[in-house]
Tab-separated table of C-alpha atoms in Angstrom:
chain	number	residue	atom	x	y	z
A	1	MET	CA	-6.866	-19.434	25.502
A	2	ASP	CA	-4.558	-19.255	28.538
A	3	PHE	CA	-2.891	-15.834	28.855
A	4	SER	CA	-1.126	-16.587	32.129
A	5	GLU	CA	2.478	-15.486	32.421
A	6	VAL	CA	5.191	-18.126	32.102
A	7	GLU	CA	7.773	-18.163	34.883
A	8	LEU	CA	11.261	-18.619	33.472
A	9	SER	CA	13.783	-20.749	35.335
A	10	GLU	CA	17.277	-19.439	35.954
A	11	GLU	CA	18.515	-21.634	33.115
A	12	ASP	CA	15.906	-20.257	30.714
A	13	ARG	CA	16.717	-16.679	31.752
A	14	ALA	CA	20.372	-17.382	31.081
A	15	PHE	CA	19.495	-18.777	27.657
A	16	GLN	CA	17.437	-15.675	26.867
A	17	ALA	CA	20.242	-13.344	27.962
A	18	GLU	CA	22.831	-15.318	25.988
A	19	LEU	CA	20.667	-15.308	22.850
A	20	ARG	CA	19.833	-11.616	23.196
A	21	ALA	CA	23.536	-10.730	23.547
A	22	PHE	CA	24.444	-12.918	20.575
A	23	LEU	CA	21.814	-11.307	18.354
A	24	ARG	CA	22.907	-7.838	19.471
A	25	SER	CA	26.451	-8.667	18.351
A	26	VAL	CA	25.507	-9.938	14.878
A	27	VAL	CA	22.327	-8.014	13.982
A	28	THR	CA	23.911	-4.584	14.012
A	29	GLU	CA	22.445	-1.284	12.848
A	30	ASP	CA	24.493	-1.655	9.665
A	31	VAL	CA	22.951	-5.087	9.036
A	32	ILE	CA	19.416	-3.713	9.449
A	33	ARG	CA	20.162	-0.672	7.292
A	34	ARG	CA	21.690	-2.837	4.561
A	35	ASP	CA	18.710	-5.191	4.680
A	36	ARG	CA	16.302	-2.276	4.209
A	37	GLU	CA	18.381	-0.976	1.304
A	38	THR	CA	18.741	-4.293	-0.511
A	39	GLY	CA	15.289	-5.686	0.304
A	40	ASP	CA	16.829	-9.151	0.565
A	41	ASN	CA	15.427	-10.098	3.997
A	42	PHE	CA	18.668	-12.042	4.320
A	43	ASP	CA	22.200	-11.482	5.560
A	44	GLU	CA	24.694	-14.249	4.901
A	45	ASP	CA	27.048	-13.336	7.754
A	46	VAL	CA	24.180	-13.380	10.254
A	47	HIS	CA	22.840	-16.643	8.844
A	48	LEU	CA	26.230	-18.375	8.989
A	49	ALA	CA	26.819	-17.092	12.522
A	50	LEU	CA	23.494	-18.544	13.658
A	51	GLY	CA	24.407	-21.828	11.992
A	52	ALA	CA	27.874	-21.960	13.547
A	53	ALA	CA	26.388	-21.292	16.999
A	54	GLY	CA	24.003	-24.233	16.556
A	55	TYR	CA	20.832	-22.158	16.656
A	56	LEU	CA	19.591	-23.228	13.211
A	57	GLU	CA	19.954	-26.899	14.095
A	58	ARG	CA	18.149	-26.513	17.415
A	59	ASP	CA	15.339	-24.596	15.731
A	60	PHE	CA	14.972	-27.266	13.040
A	61	LEU	CA	15.056	-30.362	15.253
A	62	ASP	CA	12.335	-31.588	17.586
A	63	GLU	CA	13.124	-31.498	21.283
A	64	GLU	CA	13.578	-35.292	21.331
A	65	GLU	CA	16.266	-34.932	18.639
A	66	GLY	CA	18.188	-32.233	20.505
A	67	GLY	CA	16.151	-29.212	19.433
A	68	PHE	CA	14.659	-26.427	21.496
A	69	SER	CA	12.134	-27.147	24.208
A	70	PRO	CA	8.754	-25.467	23.556
A	71	LEU	CA	9.630	-22.671	25.988
A	72	ARG	CA	13.060	-22.001	24.525
A	73	ARG	CA	11.660	-22.138	20.999
A	74	ARG	CA	9.212	-19.403	21.990
A	75	ILE	CA	12.025	-17.329	23.499
A	76	TRP	CA	14.009	-17.875	20.294
A	77	GLU	CA	11.146	-16.730	18.054
A	78	LEU	CA	10.489	-13.619	20.127
A	79	GLU	CA	14.138	-12.568	20.351
A	80	ILE	CA	14.715	-13.143	16.634
A	81	GLY	CA	11.765	-10.845	15.878
A	82	ARG	CA	12.682	-8.192	18.436
A	83	ALA	CA	16.231	-7.975	17.068
A	84	GLN	CA	14.802	-7.267	13.572
A	85	THR	CA	16.889	-10.142	12.235
A	86	PRO	CA	16.882	-10.466	8.415
A	87	TRP	CA	15.174	-13.767	8.852
A	88	PHE	CA	12.139	-14.481	6.743
A	89	HIS	CA	13.904	-16.913	4.409
A	90	TRP	CA	14.968	-19.329	7.141
A	91	GLY	CA	11.344	-20.379	7.498
A	92	THR	CA	11.288	-21.316	3.817
A	93	THR	CA	14.559	-23.205	4.067
A	94	ALA	CA	13.444	-25.118	7.157
A	95	MET	CA	10.093	-25.941	5.570
A	96	VAL	CA	11.724	-27.409	2.455
A	97	ALA	CA	14.364	-29.209	4.512
A	98	SER	CA	11.569	-30.872	6.493
A	99	ALA	CA	10.044	-32.160	3.239
A	100	VAL	CA	13.441	-33.488	2.146
A	101	LYS	CA	13.920	-35.136	5.519
A	102	ARG	CA	10.535	-36.857	5.282
A	103	PHE	CA	10.260	-37.661	1.567
A	104	GLY	CA	13.751	-37.457	0.074
A	105	ALA	CA	16.125	-40.314	-0.718
A	106	GLN	CA	18.925	-40.932	1.779
A	107	ASP	CA	21.690	-39.671	-0.497
A	108	LEU	CA	19.751	-36.417	-1.025
A	109	LYS	CA	19.377	-35.988	2.732
A	110	ASP	CA	23.106	-36.600	3.145
A	111	GLU	CA	23.894	-33.984	0.516
A	112	VAL	CA	21.579	-31.273	1.789
A	113	LEU	CA	20.579	-31.385	5.440
A	114	GLU	CA	23.904	-30.985	7.225
A	115	LYS	CA	24.811	-27.889	5.210
A	116	VAL	CA	21.321	-26.467	5.640
A	117	LEU	CA	21.737	-26.647	9.413
A	118	SER	CA	25.209	-25.097	9.252
A	119	GLY	CA	23.740	-22.206	7.244
A	120	HIS	CA	25.752	-22.852	4.084
A	121	TYR	CA	22.817	-24.099	1.979
A	122	ARG	CA	19.593	-22.149	1.624
A	123	LEU	CA	16.458	-23.429	-0.099
A	124	CYS	CA	13.711	-21.511	-1.900
A	125	LEU	CA	10.241	-22.220	-3.295
A	126	GLY	CA	9.392	-22.725	-6.964
A	127	TYR	CA	5.589	-22.799	-6.788
A	128	THR	CA	3.803	-19.865	-8.424
A	129	GLU	CA	3.773	-19.472	-12.208
A	130	PRO	CA	3.202	-16.303	-14.247
A	131	ASP	CA	-0.297	-17.450	-15.282
A	132	GLY	CA	-1.135	-19.562	-12.232
A	133	GLY	CA	-1.763	-17.154	-9.374
A	134	SER	CA	-2.241	-18.774	-5.973
A	135	ASP	CA	-3.455	-22.080	-7.406
A	136	VAL	CA	-0.119	-23.898	-7.509
A	137	ALA	CA	-1.762	-27.102	-8.755
A	138	THR	CA	-2.304	-25.452	-12.169
A	139	CYS	CA	1.349	-26.168	-12.899
A	140	LYS	CA	2.645	-25.899	-16.460
A	141	THR	CA	6.357	-26.323	-15.767
A	142	ARG	CA	7.128	-29.697	-17.325
A	143	ALA	CA	9.498	-32.428	-16.213
A	144	VAL	CA	9.997	-35.168	-18.816
A	145	ARG	CA	11.781	-38.466	-18.201
A	146	ASP	CA	15.088	-38.807	-20.028
A	147	GLY	CA	16.998	-41.959	-19.135
A	148	GLU	CA	18.065	-41.845	-15.481
A	149	GLY	CA	16.992	-38.222	-15.079
A	150	TRP	CA	14.556	-35.535	-16.121
A	151	VAL	CA	14.469	-32.489	-18.369
A	152	VAL	CA	12.657	-29.465	-16.933
A	153	ASN	CA	11.204	-26.523	-18.872
A	154	GLY	CA	9.110	-23.682	-17.513
A	155	SER	CA	9.187	-20.610	-15.298
A	156	LYS	CA	8.263	-19.579	-11.754
A	157	MET	CA	7.312	-16.240	-10.262
A	158	PHE	CA	8.149	-14.942	-6.772
A	159	THR	CA	11.097	-17.287	-6.259
A	160	SER	CA	12.235	-15.219	-3.283
A	161	ASN	CA	15.821	-15.720	-2.111
A	162	ALA	CA	16.751	-17.711	-5.236
A	163	HIS	CA	19.835	-15.518	-5.643
A	164	HIS	CA	21.018	-16.634	-2.179
A	165	ALA	CA	19.802	-20.242	-2.403
A	166	ARG	CA	21.536	-23.445	-3.421
A	167	TYR	CA	18.359	-25.339	-4.437
A	168	VAL	CA	14.803	-24.573	-5.467
A	169	PHE	CA	11.929	-26.791	-4.311
A	170	LEU	CA	10.267	-27.041	-7.711
A	171	ILE	CA	6.752	-28.235	-8.468
A	172	THR	CA	6.496	-29.745	-11.938
A	173	ASN	CA	3.882	-31.421	-14.112
A	174	THR	CA	4.930	-34.937	-15.083
A	175	ASP	CA	1.616	-36.120	-16.547
A	176	PRO	CA	-0.269	-33.394	-18.471
A	177	ALA	CA	-3.107	-35.818	-19.251
A	178	GLY	CA	-3.602	-36.770	-15.601
A	179	PRO	CA	-5.975	-35.286	-13.011
A	180	LYS	CA	-4.971	-31.897	-11.647
A	181	HIS	CA	-3.638	-33.066	-8.266
A	182	GLN	CA	-2.273	-36.400	-9.514
A	183	SER	CA	0.138	-35.126	-12.150
A	184	LEU	CA	2.634	-33.247	-9.966
A	185	THR	CA	6.173	-34.219	-8.989
A	186	MET	CA	8.516	-32.310	-6.674
A	187	PHE	CA	12.235	-31.820	-7.277
A	188	LEU	CA	15.017	-30.122	-5.351
A	189	VAL	CA	16.793	-28.538	-8.310
A	190	PRO	CA	20.344	-27.196	-7.922
A	191	LEU	CA	20.201	-23.554	-8.987
A	192	ASP	CA	23.659	-23.677	-10.537
A	193	SER	CA	22.394	-26.171	-13.136
A	194	PRO	CA	22.865	-25.174	-16.796
A	195	GLY	CA	19.642	-23.685	-18.150
A	196	VAL	CA	18.561	-21.970	-14.908
A	197	GLU	CA	18.217	-18.180	-15.098
A	198	ILE	CA	17.343	-15.903	-12.167
A	199	GLN	CA	15.996	-12.398	-12.838
A	200	PRO	CA	15.215	-9.894	-10.054
A	201	ILE	CA	11.792	-8.353	-9.420
A	202	ARG	CA	11.237	-5.475	-6.996
A	203	THR	CA	8.040	-5.287	-4.971
A	204	VAL	CA	6.366	-2.027	-3.983
A	205	ASP	CA	8.071	-2.097	-0.580
A	206	GLY	CA	11.537	-2.453	-2.123
A	207	ASP	CA	11.933	-6.155	-1.347
A	208	ARG	CA	13.630	-8.309	-3.916
A	209	THR	CA	11.985	-11.412	-5.261
A	210	ASN	CA	12.744	-13.216	-8.530
A	211	ILE	CA	11.382	-14.836	-11.634
A	212	THR	CA	13.246	-18.025	-12.524
A	213	PHE	CA	13.431	-19.693	-15.917
A	214	TYR	CA	14.197	-23.359	-16.585
A	215	SER	CA	15.326	-24.140	-20.126
A	216	ASP	CA	16.147	-27.812	-20.789
A	217	VAL	CA	17.465	-28.181	-17.242
A	218	ARG	CA	18.714	-31.710	-16.650
A	219	VAL	CA	17.898	-33.020	-13.166
A	220	ASP	CA	19.088	-36.362	-11.843
A	221	ASP	CA	16.333	-38.562	-10.415
A	222	ARG	CA	17.978	-38.515	-6.986
A	223	TYR	CA	16.785	-34.909	-6.666
A	224	ARG	CA	13.169	-36.044	-6.859
A	225	VAL	CA	11.341	-35.573	-3.529
A	226	GLY	CA	8.555	-38.118	-3.145
A	227	ALA	CA	6.865	-40.320	-5.722
A	228	VAL	CA	6.390	-39.534	-9.393
A	229	ASN	CA	2.952	-37.895	-9.726
A	230	GLY	CA	2.749	-37.942	-5.916
A	231	GLY	CA	3.914	-34.380	-5.495
A	232	TRP	CA	0.669	-33.088	-4.026
A	233	ALA	CA	1.154	-35.177	-0.865
A	234	VAL	CA	4.668	-33.725	-0.505
A	235	LEU	CA	3.542	-30.204	-1.294
A	236	ARG	CA	0.545	-30.309	1.045
A	237	GLU	CA	2.798	-30.721	4.085
A	238	ALA	CA	4.857	-27.695	3.077
A	239	LEU	CA	1.758	-25.635	2.271
A	240	ASN	CA	0.257	-26.418	5.679
A	241	ALA	CA	3.443	-25.119	7.327
A	242	GLU	CA	3.433	-22.006	5.143
A	243	HIS	CA	-0.241	-21.332	5.881
A	244	GLY	CA	0.172	-21.929	9.606
A	245	THR	CA	-2.380	-24.754	9.704
A	246	VAL	CA	-0.113	-27.429	11.197
A	247	GLU	CA	-1.191	-29.237	14.345
A	248	ARG	CA	-0.268	-27.485	17.613
A	249	ASP	CA	0.851	-28.985	20.894
A	250	ASN	CA	-0.866	-28.249	24.200
A	251	SER	CA	1.933	-26.158	25.697
A	252	GLY	CA	0.438	-22.828	24.632
A	253	LEU	CA	3.991	-21.722	23.790
A	254	HIS	CA	3.992	-22.322	20.063
A	255	LYS	CA	4.142	-19.524	17.538
A	256	ILE	CA	0.531	-18.457	17.378
A	257	ALA	CA	0.480	-17.619	13.650
A	258	VAL	CA	2.745	-17.090	10.685
A	259	MET	CA	4.001	-13.515	10.212
A	260	THR	CA	4.184	-12.712	13.925
A	261	GLU	CA	7.584	-11.169	13.139
A	262	HIS	CA	5.765	-8.580	11.024
A	263	ALA	CA	3.450	-7.858	13.943
A	264	LEU	CA	6.479	-7.270	16.192
A	265	LEU	CA	7.785	-4.720	13.679
A	266	LEU	CA	4.378	-3.042	13.769
A	267	ALA	CA	4.439	-3.006	17.585
A	268	GLY	CA	7.788	-1.217	17.488
A	269	ALA	CA	6.422	1.375	15.052
A	270	VAL	CA	3.367	1.990	17.268
A	271	ASP	CA	5.651	2.544	20.274
A	272	ARG	CA	7.870	4.994	18.391
A	273	VAL	CA	4.946	7.010	17.036
A	274	ALA	CA	3.294	7.083	20.466
A	275	ALA	CA	6.529	8.404	21.998
A	276	GLN	CA	6.615	11.270	19.496
A	277	ALA	CA	2.904	12.109	19.252
A	278	ARG	CA	0.896	14.739	21.141
A	279	ILE	CA	-1.287	12.366	23.154
A	280	ALA	CA	-3.136	15.345	24.660
A	281	ASP	CA	-4.966	15.605	21.368
A	282	ASP	CA	-8.028	13.406	21.928
A	283	SER	CA	-8.150	12.268	18.297
A	284	VAL	CA	-4.502	11.173	18.411
A	285	GLY	CA	-5.057	9.298	21.654
A	286	PHE	CA	-8.115	7.588	20.225
A	287	ARG	CA	-6.304	6.511	17.040
A	288	LEU	CA	-3.283	5.209	18.928
A	289	GLY	CA	-5.553	3.350	21.343
A	290	ARG	CA	-7.413	1.814	18.438
A	291	ALA	CA	-4.102	0.824	16.820
A	292	ILE	CA	-2.887	-0.847	20.003
A	293	ALA	CA	-6.186	-2.707	20.420
A	294	ARG	CA	-6.050	-3.953	16.824
A	295	LEU	CA	-2.439	-4.995	17.298
A	296	GLU	CA	-3.238	-6.933	20.467
A	297	VAL	CA	-6.078	-8.715	18.697
A	298	ALA	CA	-3.802	-9.631	15.772
A	299	LEU	CA	-1.071	-10.918	18.107
A	300	SER	CA	-3.645	-13.064	19.943
A	301	THR	CA	-5.304	-14.581	16.867
A	302	PRO	CA	-4.119	-18.114	16.005
A	303	GLN	CA	-3.262	-20.044	12.834
A	304	MET	CA	-4.564	-18.856	9.458
A	305	PHE	CA	-6.974	-16.480	11.216
A	306	GLY	CA	-3.939	-14.753	12.709
A	307	ARG	CA	-2.179	-14.617	9.362
A	308	VAL	CA	-5.162	-12.610	8.018
A	309	ALA	CA	-5.431	-10.458	11.154
A	310	ILE	CA	-1.735	-9.514	11.134
A	311	ALA	CA	-1.605	-8.641	7.436
A	312	GLN	CA	-4.857	-6.668	7.620
A	313	ALA	CA	-3.661	-4.818	10.722
A	314	LEU	CA	-0.518	-3.772	8.868
A	315	ARG	CA	-2.582	-2.510	5.961
A	316	ASP	CA	-5.065	-0.641	8.134
A	317	LEU	CA	-2.796	0.818	10.827
A	318	THR	CA	0.315	1.985	8.988
A	319	PRO	CA	-1.464	4.815	7.092
A	320	ASP	CA	-2.828	6.047	10.430
A	321	LEU	CA	0.625	5.923	12.029
A	322	MET	CA	2.102	7.915	9.155
A	323	ASP	CA	-0.674	10.474	9.432
A	324	ILE	CA	-0.118	10.887	13.185
A	325	ALA	CA	3.653	11.197	12.779
A	326	GLY	CA	3.260	13.845	10.098
A	327	ALA	CA	5.084	14.664	6.887
A	328	ALA	CA	8.445	13.375	8.122
A	329	SER	CA	7.048	9.837	8.226
A	330	SER	CA	6.885	9.793	4.435
A	331	LEU	CA	10.669	9.916	4.208
A	332	PRO	CA	12.606	6.632	3.990
A	333	VAL	CA	14.394	6.544	7.335
A	334	GLY	CA	15.539	2.942	7.529
A	335	SER	CA	14.253	0.736	10.315
A	336	GLU	CA	12.850	3.595	12.389
A	337	GLY	CA	10.114	4.810	10.047
A	338	ALA	CA	6.460	3.899	9.708
A	339	GLU	CA	7.063	4.503	5.991
A	340	TYR	CA	8.886	1.180	5.658
A	341	LEU	CA	6.006	-0.719	7.261
A	342	PHE	CA	3.503	1.120	5.079
A	343	ARG	CA	5.287	-0.213	1.994
A	344	LEU	CA	5.674	-3.663	3.555
A	345	ALA	CA	1.948	-3.898	4.315
A	346	GLY	CA	0.931	-4.429	0.673
A	347	PRO	CA	3.079	-7.494	-0.067
A	348	THR	CA	2.330	-8.926	3.389
A	349	GLY	CA	-1.195	-9.578	2.145
A	350	ILE	CA	0.197	-11.665	-0.713
A	351	TYR	CA	3.013	-13.761	0.781
A	352	GLY	CA	2.150	-17.450	0.922
A	353	GLY	CA	-1.221	-16.782	-0.726
A	354	THR	CA	-3.379	-13.678	-0.892
A	355	LEU	CA	-5.688	-12.564	1.890
A	356	GLU	CA	-8.602	-13.439	-0.380
A	357	VAL	CA	-7.334	-17.028	-0.659
A	358	PHE	CA	-7.012	-17.279	3.123
A	359	ARG	CA	-10.469	-15.855	3.686
A	360	ASN	CA	-11.876	-18.445	1.298
A	361	MET	CA	-9.992	-21.164	3.211
A	362	ILE	CA	-11.475	-19.918	6.470
A	363	ALA	CA	-14.954	-19.780	4.949
A	364	GLN	CA	-14.757	-23.322	3.551
A	365	HIS	CA	-12.688	-25.233	6.088
A	366	ALA	CA	-13.444	-23.421	9.344
A	367	LEU	CA	-16.983	-22.128	8.802
A	368	GLY	CA	-18.256	-24.901	6.541
A	369	LEU	CA	-19.436	-22.593	3.785
A	370	GLY	CA	-19.540	-23.573	0.138
A	371	ARG	CA	-16.877	-22.995	-2.487
A	372	PRO	CA	-16.773	-19.458	-3.874
A	373	GLN	CA	-18.475	-18.868	-7.199
A	374	TYR	CA	-16.354	-16.879	-9.611
A	375	ALA	CA	-18.740	-16.973	-12.562
A	376	PRO	CA	-20.129	-13.591	-13.627
A	377	PRO	CA	-23.656	-12.871	-12.431
A	378	ALA	CA	-26.448	-13.876	-14.708
A	379	ALA	CA	-27.679	-11.146	-17.030
A	380	PRO	CA	-30.959	-9.604	-15.860
A	381	ARG	CA	-34.054	-10.653	-17.752
A	382	THR	CA	-35.449	-8.102	-20.114
């Protein structure tokens, strides 16, 4: 891996300064405080401002289509994270919009994409089911043909941002008798459709996610994304993006792993604790040094390996930071406290699939090991 420093041109420095000033004007202390209080990871005013300034469009498009160059995209990602922008749901929206762009009918693209890039439409994921866990292919939500459309019944867990979204990217089962991965069909379901109900769920860190219910929801066929029973091919592209296993270019400037924004939050917490701690205490110095080393490793680890390293670093380091900072760190103090990151660390190991799922993926696909065996051990002979 090449760790050489990138020299910015005057134009790139101007872009960085302009972006940093823009984010400072819209991502205020009140925005960050409100985000911590609501747990939404979203602020509509910030999102619309980014859309109006053209940043969402440039982030979504390839460079050949008018999007960011690789260098400016990296500057964009770093500045968004450093500003503590309530941001995590844009990745979901962009991921779904990419699937619509590739697999959706033209009239669906015309309806959705322009307003996604302006910030007015947000998109969320309808994958996980109450009994399904991380195996989204075990889908029980049914979509049944009815004339020119479909009728959908079922429920989805962890439909984060549904209360701010216009559509849900919904995986359904359209052939219960078919093979597991050949019975799925994807829809972009308008969330204001009759029969859709959104109920909030609070995670341990105070974030809001949702459970969504679909009761005889009528969906026009034009909202289908991809072929009937061909949903796995559509879904696989989105899952690769969510897992961070998409192909990389050779620039070395791409986002090294998903959840690097969380690692930037952790870096800020390490800096604040180090500024307050009594470094003269050898044990404190050792623990802070270990934390910084672990953080550097996590920030340098690519793809799904990095996703595991970042989440595990959050889980391992935040209790240590709270212990070093003392009793005051247990108080909720908004964006400045290690306490917030301590609570965030638990769900971070679940988002987009649990750490156990990712470790199994690494074992199978990167290390060539066999599939895990979940059967109970054989009873000992008597």
